[in-house]
CSV table of C-alpha atoms in Angstrom, one decimal:
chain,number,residue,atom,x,y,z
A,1080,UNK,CA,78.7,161.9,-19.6
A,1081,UNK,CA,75.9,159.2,-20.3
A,1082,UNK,CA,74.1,160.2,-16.8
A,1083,UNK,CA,74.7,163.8,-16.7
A,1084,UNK,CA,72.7,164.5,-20.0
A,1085,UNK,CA,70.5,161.2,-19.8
A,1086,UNK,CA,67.3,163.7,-18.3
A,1087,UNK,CA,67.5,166.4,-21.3
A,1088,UNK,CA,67.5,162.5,-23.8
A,1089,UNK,CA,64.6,161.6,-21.8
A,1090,UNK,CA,62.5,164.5,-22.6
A,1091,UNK,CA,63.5,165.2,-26.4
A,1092,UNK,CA,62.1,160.6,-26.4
A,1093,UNK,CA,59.0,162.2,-24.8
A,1094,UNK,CA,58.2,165.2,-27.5
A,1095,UNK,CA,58.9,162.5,-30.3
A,1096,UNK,CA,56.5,159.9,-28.9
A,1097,UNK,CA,53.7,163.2,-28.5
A,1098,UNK,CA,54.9,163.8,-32.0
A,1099,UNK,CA,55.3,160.2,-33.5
A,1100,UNK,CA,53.9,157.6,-31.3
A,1101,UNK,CA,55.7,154.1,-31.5
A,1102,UNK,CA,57.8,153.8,-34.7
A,1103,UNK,CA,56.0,151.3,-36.9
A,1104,UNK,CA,58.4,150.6,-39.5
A,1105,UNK,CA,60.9,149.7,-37.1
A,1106,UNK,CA,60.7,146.7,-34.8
A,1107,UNK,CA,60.4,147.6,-31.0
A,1108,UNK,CA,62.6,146.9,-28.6
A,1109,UNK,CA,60.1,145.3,-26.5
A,1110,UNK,CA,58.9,142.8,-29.4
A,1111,UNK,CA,62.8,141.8,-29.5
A,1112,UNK,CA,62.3,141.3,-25.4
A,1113,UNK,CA,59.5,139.3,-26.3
A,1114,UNK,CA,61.2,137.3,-28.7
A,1115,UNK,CA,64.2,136.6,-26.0
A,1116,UNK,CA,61.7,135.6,-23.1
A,1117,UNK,CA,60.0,133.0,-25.4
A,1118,UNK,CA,63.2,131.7,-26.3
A,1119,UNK,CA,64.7,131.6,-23.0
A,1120,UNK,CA,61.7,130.1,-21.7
A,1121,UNK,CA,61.6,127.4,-23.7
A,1122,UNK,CA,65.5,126.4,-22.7
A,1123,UNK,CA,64.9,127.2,-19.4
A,1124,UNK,CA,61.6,124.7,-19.6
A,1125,UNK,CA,63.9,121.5,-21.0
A,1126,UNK,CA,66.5,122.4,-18.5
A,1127,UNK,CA,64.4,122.4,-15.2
A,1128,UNK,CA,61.8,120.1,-13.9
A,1129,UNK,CA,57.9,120.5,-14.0
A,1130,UNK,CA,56.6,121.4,-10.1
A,1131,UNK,CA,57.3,124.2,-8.0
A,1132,UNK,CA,60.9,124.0,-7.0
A,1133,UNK,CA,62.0,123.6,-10.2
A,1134,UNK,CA,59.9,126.2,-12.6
A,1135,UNK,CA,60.3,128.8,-9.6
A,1136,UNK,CA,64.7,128.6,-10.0
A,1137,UNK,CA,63.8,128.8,-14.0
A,1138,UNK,CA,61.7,131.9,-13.4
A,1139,UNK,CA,64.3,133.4,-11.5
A,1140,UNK,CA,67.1,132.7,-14.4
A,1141,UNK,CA,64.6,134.3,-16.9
A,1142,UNK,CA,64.8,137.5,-15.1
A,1143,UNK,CA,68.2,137.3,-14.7
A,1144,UNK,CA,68.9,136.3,-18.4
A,1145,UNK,CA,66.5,139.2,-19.8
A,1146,UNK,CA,66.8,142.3,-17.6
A,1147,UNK,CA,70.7,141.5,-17.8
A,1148,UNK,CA,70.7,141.0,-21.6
A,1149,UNK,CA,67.9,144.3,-21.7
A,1150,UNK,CA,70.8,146.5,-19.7
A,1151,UNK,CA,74.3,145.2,-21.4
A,1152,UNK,CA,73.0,145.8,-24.9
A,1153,UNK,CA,71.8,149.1,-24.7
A,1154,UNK,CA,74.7,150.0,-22.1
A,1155,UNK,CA,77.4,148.9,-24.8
A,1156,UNK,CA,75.9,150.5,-27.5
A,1157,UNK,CA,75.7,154.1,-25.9
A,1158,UNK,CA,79.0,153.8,-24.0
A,1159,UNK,CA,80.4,153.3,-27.5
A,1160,UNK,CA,78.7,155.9,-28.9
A,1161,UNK,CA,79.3,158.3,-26.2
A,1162,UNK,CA,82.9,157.7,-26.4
A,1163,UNK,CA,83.3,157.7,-29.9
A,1164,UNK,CA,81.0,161.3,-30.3
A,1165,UNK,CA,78.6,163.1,-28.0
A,1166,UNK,CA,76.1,164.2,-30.1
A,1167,UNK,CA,75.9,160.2,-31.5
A,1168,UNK,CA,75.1,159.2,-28.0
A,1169,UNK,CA,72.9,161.7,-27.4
A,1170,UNK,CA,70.8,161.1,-30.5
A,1171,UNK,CA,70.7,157.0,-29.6
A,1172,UNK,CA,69.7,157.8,-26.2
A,1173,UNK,CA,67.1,160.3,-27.5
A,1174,UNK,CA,65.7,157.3,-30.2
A,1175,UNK,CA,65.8,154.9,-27.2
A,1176,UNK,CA,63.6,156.7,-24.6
A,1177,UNK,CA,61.5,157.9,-27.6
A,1178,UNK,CA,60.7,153.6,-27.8
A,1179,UNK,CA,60.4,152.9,-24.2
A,1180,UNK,CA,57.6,155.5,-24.0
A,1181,UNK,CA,53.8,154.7,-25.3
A,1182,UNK,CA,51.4,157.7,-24.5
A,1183,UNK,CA,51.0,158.1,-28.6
A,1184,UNK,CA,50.4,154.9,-28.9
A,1185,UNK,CA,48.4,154.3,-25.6
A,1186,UNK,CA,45.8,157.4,-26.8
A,1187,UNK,CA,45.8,155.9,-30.3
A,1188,UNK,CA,44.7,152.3,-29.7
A,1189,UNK,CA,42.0,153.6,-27.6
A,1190,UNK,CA,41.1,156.2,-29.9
A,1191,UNK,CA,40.1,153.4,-32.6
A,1192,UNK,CA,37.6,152.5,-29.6
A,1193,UNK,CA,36.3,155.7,-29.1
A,1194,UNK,CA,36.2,156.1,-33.0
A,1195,UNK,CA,33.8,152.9,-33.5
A,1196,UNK,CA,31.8,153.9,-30.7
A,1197,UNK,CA,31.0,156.6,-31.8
A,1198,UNK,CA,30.1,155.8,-35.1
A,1199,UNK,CA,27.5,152.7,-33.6
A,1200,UNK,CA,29.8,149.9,-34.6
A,1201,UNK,CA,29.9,148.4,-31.2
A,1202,UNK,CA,31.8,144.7,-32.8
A,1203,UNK,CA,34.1,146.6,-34.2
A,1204,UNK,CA,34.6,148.8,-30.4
A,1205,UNK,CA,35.1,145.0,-28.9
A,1206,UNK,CA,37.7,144.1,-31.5
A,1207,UNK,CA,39.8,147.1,-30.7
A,1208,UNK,CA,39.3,147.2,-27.1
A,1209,UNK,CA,40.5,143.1,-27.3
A,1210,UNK,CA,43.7,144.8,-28.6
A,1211,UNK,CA,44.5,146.8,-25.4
A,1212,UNK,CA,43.1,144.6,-22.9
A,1213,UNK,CA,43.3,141.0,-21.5
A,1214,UNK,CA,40.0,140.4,-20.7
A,1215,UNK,CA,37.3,138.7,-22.7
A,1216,UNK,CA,35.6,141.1,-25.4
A,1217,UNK,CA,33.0,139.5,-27.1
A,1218,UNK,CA,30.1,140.1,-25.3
A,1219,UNK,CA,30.6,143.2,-23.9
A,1220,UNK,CA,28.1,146.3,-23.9
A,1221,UNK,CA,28.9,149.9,-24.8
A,1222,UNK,CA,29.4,150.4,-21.5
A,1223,UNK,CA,31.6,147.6,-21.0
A,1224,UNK,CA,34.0,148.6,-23.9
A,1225,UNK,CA,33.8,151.9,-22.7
A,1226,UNK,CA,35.0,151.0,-19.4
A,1227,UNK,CA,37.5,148.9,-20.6
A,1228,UNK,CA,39.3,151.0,-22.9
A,1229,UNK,CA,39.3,154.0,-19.8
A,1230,UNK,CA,40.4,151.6,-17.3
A,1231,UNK,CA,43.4,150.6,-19.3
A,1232,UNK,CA,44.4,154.4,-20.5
A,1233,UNK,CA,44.3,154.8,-16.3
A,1234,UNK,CA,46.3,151.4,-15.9
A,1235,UNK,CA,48.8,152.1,-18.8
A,1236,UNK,CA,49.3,155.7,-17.5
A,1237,UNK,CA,51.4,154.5,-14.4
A,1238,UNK,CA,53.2,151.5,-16.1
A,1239,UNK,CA,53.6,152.7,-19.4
A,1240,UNK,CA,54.1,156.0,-19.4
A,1241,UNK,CA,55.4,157.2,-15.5
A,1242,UNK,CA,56.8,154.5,-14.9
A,1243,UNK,CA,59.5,154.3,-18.0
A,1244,UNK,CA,59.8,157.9,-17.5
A,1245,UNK,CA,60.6,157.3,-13.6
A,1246,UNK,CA,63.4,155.2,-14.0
A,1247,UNK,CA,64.7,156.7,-17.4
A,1248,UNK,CA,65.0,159.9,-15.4
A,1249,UNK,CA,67.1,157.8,-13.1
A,1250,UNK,CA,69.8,156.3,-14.9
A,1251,UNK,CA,69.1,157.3,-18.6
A,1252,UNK,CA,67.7,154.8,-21.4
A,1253,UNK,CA,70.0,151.7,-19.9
A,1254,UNK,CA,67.1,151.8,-16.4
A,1255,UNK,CA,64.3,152.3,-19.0
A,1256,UNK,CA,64.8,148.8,-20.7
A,1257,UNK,CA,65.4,147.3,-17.3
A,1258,UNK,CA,62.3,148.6,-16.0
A,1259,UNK,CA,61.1,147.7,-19.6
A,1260,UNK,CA,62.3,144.0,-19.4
A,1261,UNK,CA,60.8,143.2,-16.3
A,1262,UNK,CA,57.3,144.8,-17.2
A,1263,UNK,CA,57.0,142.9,-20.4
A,1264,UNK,CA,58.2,139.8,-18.3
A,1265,UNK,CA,55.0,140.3,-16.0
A,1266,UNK,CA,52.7,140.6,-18.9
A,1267,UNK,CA,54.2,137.5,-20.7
A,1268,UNK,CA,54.8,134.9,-17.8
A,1269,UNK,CA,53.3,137.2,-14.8
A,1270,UNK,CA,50.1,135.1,-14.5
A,1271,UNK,CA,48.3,133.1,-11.8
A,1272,UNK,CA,47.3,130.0,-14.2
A,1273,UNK,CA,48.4,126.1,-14.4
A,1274,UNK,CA,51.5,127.4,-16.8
A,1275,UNK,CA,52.4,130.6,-15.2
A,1276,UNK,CA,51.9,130.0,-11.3
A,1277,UNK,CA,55.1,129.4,-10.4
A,1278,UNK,CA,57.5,129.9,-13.4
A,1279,UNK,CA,56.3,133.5,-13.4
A,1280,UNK,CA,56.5,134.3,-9.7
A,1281,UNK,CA,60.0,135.6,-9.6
A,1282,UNK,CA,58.7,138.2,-12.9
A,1283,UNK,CA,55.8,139.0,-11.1
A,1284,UNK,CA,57.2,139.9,-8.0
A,1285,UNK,CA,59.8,142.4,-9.6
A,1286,UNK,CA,57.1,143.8,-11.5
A,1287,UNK,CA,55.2,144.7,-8.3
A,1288,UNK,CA,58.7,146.0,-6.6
A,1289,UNK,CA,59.4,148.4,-9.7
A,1290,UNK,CA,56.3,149.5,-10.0
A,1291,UNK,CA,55.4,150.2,-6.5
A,1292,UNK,CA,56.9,154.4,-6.3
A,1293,UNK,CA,55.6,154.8,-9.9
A,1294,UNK,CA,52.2,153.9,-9.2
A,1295,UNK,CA,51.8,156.1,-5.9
A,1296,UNK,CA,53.4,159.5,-7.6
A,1297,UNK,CA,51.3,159.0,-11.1
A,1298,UNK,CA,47.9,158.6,-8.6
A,1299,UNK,CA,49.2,161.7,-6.7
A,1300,UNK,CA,50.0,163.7,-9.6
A,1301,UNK,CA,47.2,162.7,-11.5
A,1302,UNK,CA,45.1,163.7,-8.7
A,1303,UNK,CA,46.6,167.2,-8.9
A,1304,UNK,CA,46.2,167.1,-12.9
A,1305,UNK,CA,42.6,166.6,-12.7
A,1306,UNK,CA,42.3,169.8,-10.5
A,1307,UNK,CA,43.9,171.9,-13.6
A,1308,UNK,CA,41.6,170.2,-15.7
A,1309,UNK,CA,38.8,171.5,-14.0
A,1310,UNK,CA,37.7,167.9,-13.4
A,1311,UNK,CA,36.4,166.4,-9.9
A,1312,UNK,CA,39.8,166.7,-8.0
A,1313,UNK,CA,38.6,166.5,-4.8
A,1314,UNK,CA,36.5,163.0,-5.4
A,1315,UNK,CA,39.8,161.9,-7.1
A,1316,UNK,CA,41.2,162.1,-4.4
A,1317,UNK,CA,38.1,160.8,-2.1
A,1318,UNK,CA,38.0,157.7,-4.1
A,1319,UNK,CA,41.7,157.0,-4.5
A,1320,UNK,CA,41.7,157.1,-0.3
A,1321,UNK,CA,38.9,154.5,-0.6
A,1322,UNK,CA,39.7,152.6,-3.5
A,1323,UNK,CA,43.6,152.0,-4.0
A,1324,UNK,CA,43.6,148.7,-2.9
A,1325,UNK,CA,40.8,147.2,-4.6
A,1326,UNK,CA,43.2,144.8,-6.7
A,1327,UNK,CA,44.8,141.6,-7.0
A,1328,UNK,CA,47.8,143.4,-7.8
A,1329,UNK,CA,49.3,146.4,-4.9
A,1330,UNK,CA,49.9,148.6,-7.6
A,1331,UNK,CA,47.2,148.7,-10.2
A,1332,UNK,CA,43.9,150.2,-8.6
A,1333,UNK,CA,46.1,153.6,-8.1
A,1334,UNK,CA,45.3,155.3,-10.8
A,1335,UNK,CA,42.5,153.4,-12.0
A,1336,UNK,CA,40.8,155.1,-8.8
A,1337,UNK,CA,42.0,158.6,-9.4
A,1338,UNK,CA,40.3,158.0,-13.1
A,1339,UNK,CA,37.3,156.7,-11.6
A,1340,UNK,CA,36.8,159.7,-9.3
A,1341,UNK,CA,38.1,162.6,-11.4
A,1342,UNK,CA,35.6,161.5,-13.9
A,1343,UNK,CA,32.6,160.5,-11.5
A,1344,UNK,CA,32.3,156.9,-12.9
A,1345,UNK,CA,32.4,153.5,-11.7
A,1346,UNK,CA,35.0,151.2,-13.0
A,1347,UNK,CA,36.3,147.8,-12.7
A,1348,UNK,CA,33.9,145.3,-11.0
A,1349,UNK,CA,33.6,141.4,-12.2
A,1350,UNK,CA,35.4,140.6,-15.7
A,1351,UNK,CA,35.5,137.4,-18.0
A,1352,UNK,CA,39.8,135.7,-19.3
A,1353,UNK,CA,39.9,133.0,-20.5
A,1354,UNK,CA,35.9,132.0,-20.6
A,1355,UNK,CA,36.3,132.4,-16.6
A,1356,UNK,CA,34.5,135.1,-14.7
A,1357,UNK,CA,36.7,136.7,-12.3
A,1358,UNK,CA,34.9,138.5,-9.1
A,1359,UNK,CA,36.2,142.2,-8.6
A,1360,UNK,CA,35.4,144.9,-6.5
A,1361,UNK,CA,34.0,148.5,-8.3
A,1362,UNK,CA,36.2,151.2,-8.3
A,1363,UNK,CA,34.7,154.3,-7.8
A,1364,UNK,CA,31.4,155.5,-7.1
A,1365,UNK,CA,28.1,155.4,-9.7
A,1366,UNK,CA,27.6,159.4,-9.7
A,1367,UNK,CA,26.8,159.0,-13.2
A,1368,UNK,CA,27.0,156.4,-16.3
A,1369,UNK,CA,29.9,156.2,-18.0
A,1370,UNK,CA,30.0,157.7,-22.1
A,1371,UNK,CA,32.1,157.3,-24.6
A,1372,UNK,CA,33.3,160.8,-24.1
A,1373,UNK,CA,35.1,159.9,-20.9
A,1374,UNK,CA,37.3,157.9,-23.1
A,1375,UNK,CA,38.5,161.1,-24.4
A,1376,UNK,CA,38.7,162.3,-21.0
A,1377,UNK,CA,41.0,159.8,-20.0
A,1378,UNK,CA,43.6,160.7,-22.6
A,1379,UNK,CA,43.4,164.7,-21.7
A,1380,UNK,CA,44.3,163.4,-17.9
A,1381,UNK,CA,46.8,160.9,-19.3
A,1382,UNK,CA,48.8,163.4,-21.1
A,1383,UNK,CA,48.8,166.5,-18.1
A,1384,UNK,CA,49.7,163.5,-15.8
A,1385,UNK,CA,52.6,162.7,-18.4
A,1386,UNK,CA,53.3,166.1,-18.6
A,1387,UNK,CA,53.4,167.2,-14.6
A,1388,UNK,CA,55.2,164.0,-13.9
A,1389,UNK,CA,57.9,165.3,-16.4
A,1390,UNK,CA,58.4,168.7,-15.4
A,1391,UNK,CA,58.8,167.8,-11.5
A,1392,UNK,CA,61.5,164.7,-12.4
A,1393,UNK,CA,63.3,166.8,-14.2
A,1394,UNK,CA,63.9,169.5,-12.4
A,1395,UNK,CA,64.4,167.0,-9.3
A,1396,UNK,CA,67.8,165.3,-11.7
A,1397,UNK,CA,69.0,168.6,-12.3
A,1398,UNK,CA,68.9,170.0,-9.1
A,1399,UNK,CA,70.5,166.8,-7.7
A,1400,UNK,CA,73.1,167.0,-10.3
A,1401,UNK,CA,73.9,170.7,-9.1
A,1402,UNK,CA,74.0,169.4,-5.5
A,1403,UNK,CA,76.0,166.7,-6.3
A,1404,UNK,CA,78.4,169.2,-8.4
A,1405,UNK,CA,78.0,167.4,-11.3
């Protein structure tokens, strides 16, 4: 029961979150997730030795302990609320794939870029681009902010948005907070420093497994939603044959180089964490200079990506469900 109606739950969570965006006056799920991978970390830390052997095993029980935690709660709750009454269930799983899901939010938080931009106040542009991105903000241009706030609506697109709605379509809200677990995993422990290097490796890796369908069909749909946009589909997809791999991580340059062709810009190139400079490639090619304007573009290809991406997974469940008789 929970699986056969799981895809319709899915898309009554995605009108809310167009509606709604992320529920503010509830706490998120994935704050909770936080909460549980600090904690578990901390045990994990006093249980396990410093070095690599030993913080590499701890990393590996933290994945264990939060994607299985992430999947029984969930699971339990529905199950229970299946079996007690239909609609119940259906209503939880609706309210749970509405939170797993962050296109509101994700056009929001870099609308209050846009927003300051626009209006000249480029310090207060840096402070809300810091809130979306993990680079270093403070002395960035215009055009850095700019291109930071469009390269993380392209980012965010695959593993924020597609990518919850992937495996949501797949097995219903329970998949969505697995999927869910591990990605805020990644962006918690998932990091190449003195802390992280090893500890995180086992998060990391997962991240990069989960993520690595997701990423390929958002570039390819979003290549085809640029098209209906009337934007520059065919260098979206020039740029995404040149550029895909210009990343540290196999999945994230996908649709940051659709972005960068559809809109004719160049993104990525060197970056500052941490007070370090980091050495990148550019994604895309310098047809013209980036404007604020493109971050608005960015959220008009974000959402027909969203929507494409919805339409064809759906009708893919339900015709596998008639196949399968179901």
């Amino acid at each position: 029961m929970m699986l056969k109606y799981s895809w319709a739950a899915v898309l009554c969570g995605l009108v809310l979150d167009l509606l709604l965006g992320d529920p503010r006056w509830l706490y998120h799920p994935v704050r909770i997730i936080g909460k549980g991978i600090s904690f578990f970390e901390r045990i994990l830390r006093n249980i396990f030795p410093a070095g690599r052997k030993g913080e590499r095993i701890a990393g590996v029980l933290l994945v264990i302990l939060i994607v299985g935690c992430s999947v029984l709660v969930p699971a339990v709750i529905l199950w229970l609320a299946y079996g007690y009454q239909f609609w119940l269930g259906f209503v939880l799983e609706t309210f749970f794939c509405y939170q797993l899901l962050a296109a509101k939010s994700l056009q929001a938080e870099s609308k209050k870029v846009y927003d300051a931009l626009k209006t000249g106040d480029l310090e207060q542009g840096r402070y809300a681009v810091s809130m979306i991105v993990g680079r270093d903000t403070q002395n960035l241009s215009t055009e850095g902010v700019t291109k930071a706030a469009v390269e993380t609506v392209a980012e965010n697109t695959s593993d924020g948005i597609i990518a919850p709605l992937f495996y949501m379509m797949i097995g219903g809200a329970v998949l969505g907070f697995a999927y869910k677990a591990v990605n805020t995993m990644d962006s918690m422990v998932g990091y190449k420093n003195d802390r992280y290097q090893y500890f995180g490796t086992a998060a990391a890796r997962l991240d990069d497994v989960l993520n690595y369908l997701p990423a390929r069909i958002s570039a390819w749909v979003m290549i085809g939603a640029a098209a209906i946009l009337r934007m520059d589909g065919k260098n979206a997809l020039k740029i995404y044959r040149r550029d895909h791999a210009k990343h540290a991580s196999p999945n994230s340059a996908h649709t940051e180089a659709v972005m960068a062709g559809a809109l004719q810009v160049q993104l990525a190139g060197d970056a500052w964490y941490f007070g370090k400079l980091h050495k990148k490639p550019f994604i895309g090619d310098d047809i013209r200079m980036i404007s604020i304007e493109d971050i608005c573009r960015s959220h008009r290809l974000m959402y027909a990506t969203e929507f494409l991406c919805a339409v064809i997974f759906a009708a893919f469940r339900i015709l596998v469900l008639k196949l399968a008789g179901i």
